[in-house]
């Protein structure tokens, strides 16, 4: 669990991808999307090795969905498969009304994801840049963090724009280049 933008969805998708690489079946489902469907969509999912449910807090005022997830949890447990769930708060603070579901969500390992520090954001940006074959200096990375939104999504989107621009211009990513491409003073 954690605040918006800390990487919960990213972590779920990475776990699903990793399970697939291990030859396991996996599915990653958004509660926002599930709520557009009937609860029967969860029927039979217990046959999948790893089920990831994102944004469980969206079920807070949906008792039918809470019961369906509780039932899915029990079926997954019986099959000895895995359920990985994200929310914006810990199980007892989600606003869920089904005590049995709250209890089940409290059983397993619970981790709080926290936002990256500025130093960690620099490291993450430089890592992503290196994966693209780019060199991003500490100064350039810090310039981005200090001049743009500090959300990782925004920073990575900006890195994507800079990557494409640097390929077109055949230039390194420097502070003057960043200012020019992103129109930053």
Coordinates of C-alpha atoms in Angstrom, one line a residue:
X1 CA 0.0 0.0 0.0
X2 CA 1.0 3.6 -0.4
X3 CA 0.1 7.0 -1.8
X4 CA -0.7 7.5 -5.5
X5 CA 2.4 7.5 -7.7
X6 CA 4.7 5.4 -5.5
X7 CA 4.8 2.5 -7.9
X8 CA 2.1 0.1 -6.6
X9 CA 0.7 -0.7 -10.1
X10 CA 4.3 -0.9 -11.5
X11 CA 5.1 -3.5 -8.8
X12 CA 2.0 -5.5 -9.6
X13 CA 2.8 -5.6 -13.3
X14 CA 6.4 -6.5 -12.6
X15 CA 5.3 -9.4 -10.4
X16 CA 3.0 -10.6 -13.1
X17 CA 5.7 -10.3 -15.7
X18 CA 8.1 -12.2 -13.4
X19 CA 5.6 -15.0 -12.8
X20 CA 5.2 -15.3 -16.6
X21 CA 9.0 -15.5 -17.0
X22 CA 9.0 -18.4 -14.5
X23 CA 6.4 -20.2 -16.6
X24 CA 3.5 -19.4 -14.2
X25 CA 0.1 -18.1 -15.3
X26 CA -0.6 -14.5 -14.1
X27 CA -3.1 -11.8 -14.5
X28 CA -3.1 -8.1 -13.3
X29 CA -6.5 -6.6 -12.8
X30 CA -7.5 -3.0 -12.0
X31 CA -10.4 -2.7 -9.5
X32 CA -11.4 0.4 -11.4
X33 CA -11.9 -1.7 -14.6
X34 CA -13.4 -4.6 -12.7
X35 CA -16.1 -2.4 -11.2
X36 CA -17.4 -1.9 -14.7
X37 CA -18.1 -5.6 -14.9
X38 CA -20.1 -8.2 -13.0
X39 CA -18.5 -9.9 -10.0
X40 CA -18.7 -13.1 -11.9
X41 CA -15.6 -12.0 -13.7
X42 CA -13.7 -13.3 -10.7
X43 CA -15.1 -16.8 -11.1
X44 CA -12.4 -19.3 -12.0
X45 CA -9.5 -16.9 -11.5
X46 CA -8.2 -19.2 -8.7
X47 CA -6.8 -21.4 -11.4
X48 CA -4.2 -18.7 -12.2
X49 CA -0.9 -19.0 -10.3
X50 CA -0.7 -15.2 -9.6
X51 CA -3.6 -12.8 -9.4
X52 CA -2.8 -9.1 -8.9
X53 CA -5.6 -6.8 -7.9
X54 CA -4.8 -3.1 -8.0
X55 CA -6.5 -0.3 -6.1
X56 CA -8.6 -2.4 -3.7
X57 CA -9.7 0.8 -1.9
X58 CA -12.2 1.3 -4.7
X59 CA -14.2 -1.5 -3.3
X60 CA -14.9 0.4 0.0
X61 CA -18.6 1.0 -0.7
X62 CA -19.2 -2.1 -2.8
X63 CA -20.2 -4.9 -0.4
X64 CA -20.9 -7.3 -3.3
X65 CA -17.4 -6.8 -4.7
X66 CA -15.9 -7.2 -1.2
X67 CA -17.6 -10.5 -0.8
X68 CA -16.5 -11.6 -4.3
X69 CA -12.8 -10.7 -3.5
X70 CA -13.1 -12.5 -0.1
X71 CA -14.4 -15.6 -1.9
X72 CA -11.7 -15.4 -4.5
X73 CA -9.1 -15.1 -1.7
X74 CA -10.3 -18.3 -0.1
X75 CA -10.4 -20.2 -3.4
X76 CA -6.9 -19.0 -4.3
X77 CA -5.7 -20.2 -0.8
X78 CA -7.2 -23.6 -1.4
X79 CA -5.4 -23.9 -4.7
X80 CA -2.1 -22.8 -3.1
X81 CA -1.8 -20.0 -5.6
X82 CA -0.9 -16.3 -4.9
X83 CA -2.9 -13.1 -4.6
X84 CA -1.1 -9.8 -4.6
X85 CA -3.2 -6.8 -3.8
X86 CA -2.5 -3.0 -3.7
X87 CA -4.3 -0.2 -2.0
X88 CA -3.8 3.3 -0.9
X89 CA -3.7 2.4 2.8
X90 CA -3.2 -0.6 5.1
X91 CA -6.0 -3.2 5.2
X92 CA -7.7 -1.8 8.3
X93 CA -7.8 1.8 6.9
X94 CA -9.2 1.0 3.5
X95 CA -12.8 1.7 4.5
X96 CA -13.9 -1.9 3.7
X97 CA -17.0 -3.1 5.5
X98 CA -16.6 -6.8 5.3
X99 CA -14.6 -7.8 8.4
X100 CA -13.6 -11.2 7.0
X101 CA -12.0 -9.5 4.0
X102 CA -10.2 -7.0 6.2
X103 CA -8.9 -10.0 8.2
X104 CA -7.7 -11.9 5.1
X105 CA -6.0 -8.8 3.7
X106 CA -4.1 -8.5 7.1
X107 CA -2.9 -12.1 7.0
X108 CA 0.0 -12.0 4.6
X109 CA 3.0 -9.8 4.1
X110 CA 2.1 -6.2 4.1
X111 CA 4.5 -3.5 2.9
X112 CA 4.2 0.2 2.6
X113 CA 5.7 1.8 -0.5
X114 CA 7.1 5.2 0.2
X115 CA 7.9 8.0 -2.3
X116 CA 11.5 8.1 -3.4
X117 CA 13.8 10.7 -2.0
X118 CA 15.4 13.2 -4.4
X119 CA 18.7 11.2 -4.3
X120 CA 16.8 8.0 -5.1
X121 CA 14.9 9.8 -8.0
X122 CA 18.3 10.8 -9.4
X123 CA 19.5 7.2 -9.3
X124 CA 16.2 6.0 -10.8
X125 CA 16.4 8.5 -13.7
X126 CA 20.0 7.7 -14.4
X127 CA 19.2 4.0 -14.4
X128 CA 16.4 4.4 -16.8
X129 CA 18.5 6.7 -19.0
X130 CA 21.3 4.1 -19.0
X131 CA 18.8 1.4 -20.1
X132 CA 18.1 3.6 -23.1
X133 CA 21.8 4.1 -23.8
X134 CA 21.8 7.7 -22.5
X135 CA 24.2 9.3 -20.1
X136 CA 22.4 11.6 -17.6
X137 CA 24.7 13.5 -15.3
X138 CA 23.9 14.2 -11.7
X139 CA 23.5 17.9 -12.6
X140 CA 21.0 17.2 -15.4
X141 CA 19.0 14.8 -13.2
X142 CA 18.9 17.2 -10.3
X143 CA 17.9 20.0 -12.7
X144 CA 14.9 17.9 -13.9
X145 CA 13.9 17.1 -10.3
X146 CA 14.1 20.8 -9.2
X147 CA 12.3 22.2 -12.2
X148 CA 9.6 19.7 -13.0
X149 CA 6.9 17.9 -11.1
X150 CA 8.6 15.5 -8.6
X151 CA 6.3 12.6 -9.5
X152 CA 8.3 9.7 -11.0
X153 CA 5.7 9.4 -13.8
X154 CA 6.2 13.0 -14.8
X155 CA 10.0 12.7 -14.6
X156 CA 10.1 9.5 -16.6
X157 CA 7.7 11.0 -19.2
X158 CA 10.1 14.0 -19.5
X159 CA 13.1 11.6 -19.9
X160 CA 11.2 9.9 -22.7
X161 CA 10.7 13.3 -24.5
X162 CA 14.4 14.1 -23.9
X163 CA 15.5 10.7 -25.3
X164 CA 13.5 11.1 -28.5
X165 CA 14.8 14.7 -28.9
X166 CA 18.4 13.7 -28.3
X167 CA 18.1 11.1 -31.0
X168 CA 16.7 13.5 -33.5
X169 CA 19.2 16.2 -32.6
X170 CA 22.1 13.8 -32.1
X171 CA 22.9 15.6 -28.8
X172 CA 23.7 14.6 -25.3
X173 CA 21.2 15.5 -22.6
X174 CA 22.7 18.6 -21.0
X175 CA 21.0 21.3 -18.9
X176 CA 20.9 23.7 -21.9
X177 CA 19.4 20.9 -24.1
X178 CA 16.8 20.2 -21.3
X179 CA 15.9 23.9 -21.1
X180 CA 15.4 24.0 -24.9
X181 CA 13.5 20.8 -25.3
X182 CA 11.2 21.1 -22.3
X183 CA 10.9 25.0 -22.4
X184 CA 12.2 25.4 -18.9
X185 CA 13.7 28.7 -17.8

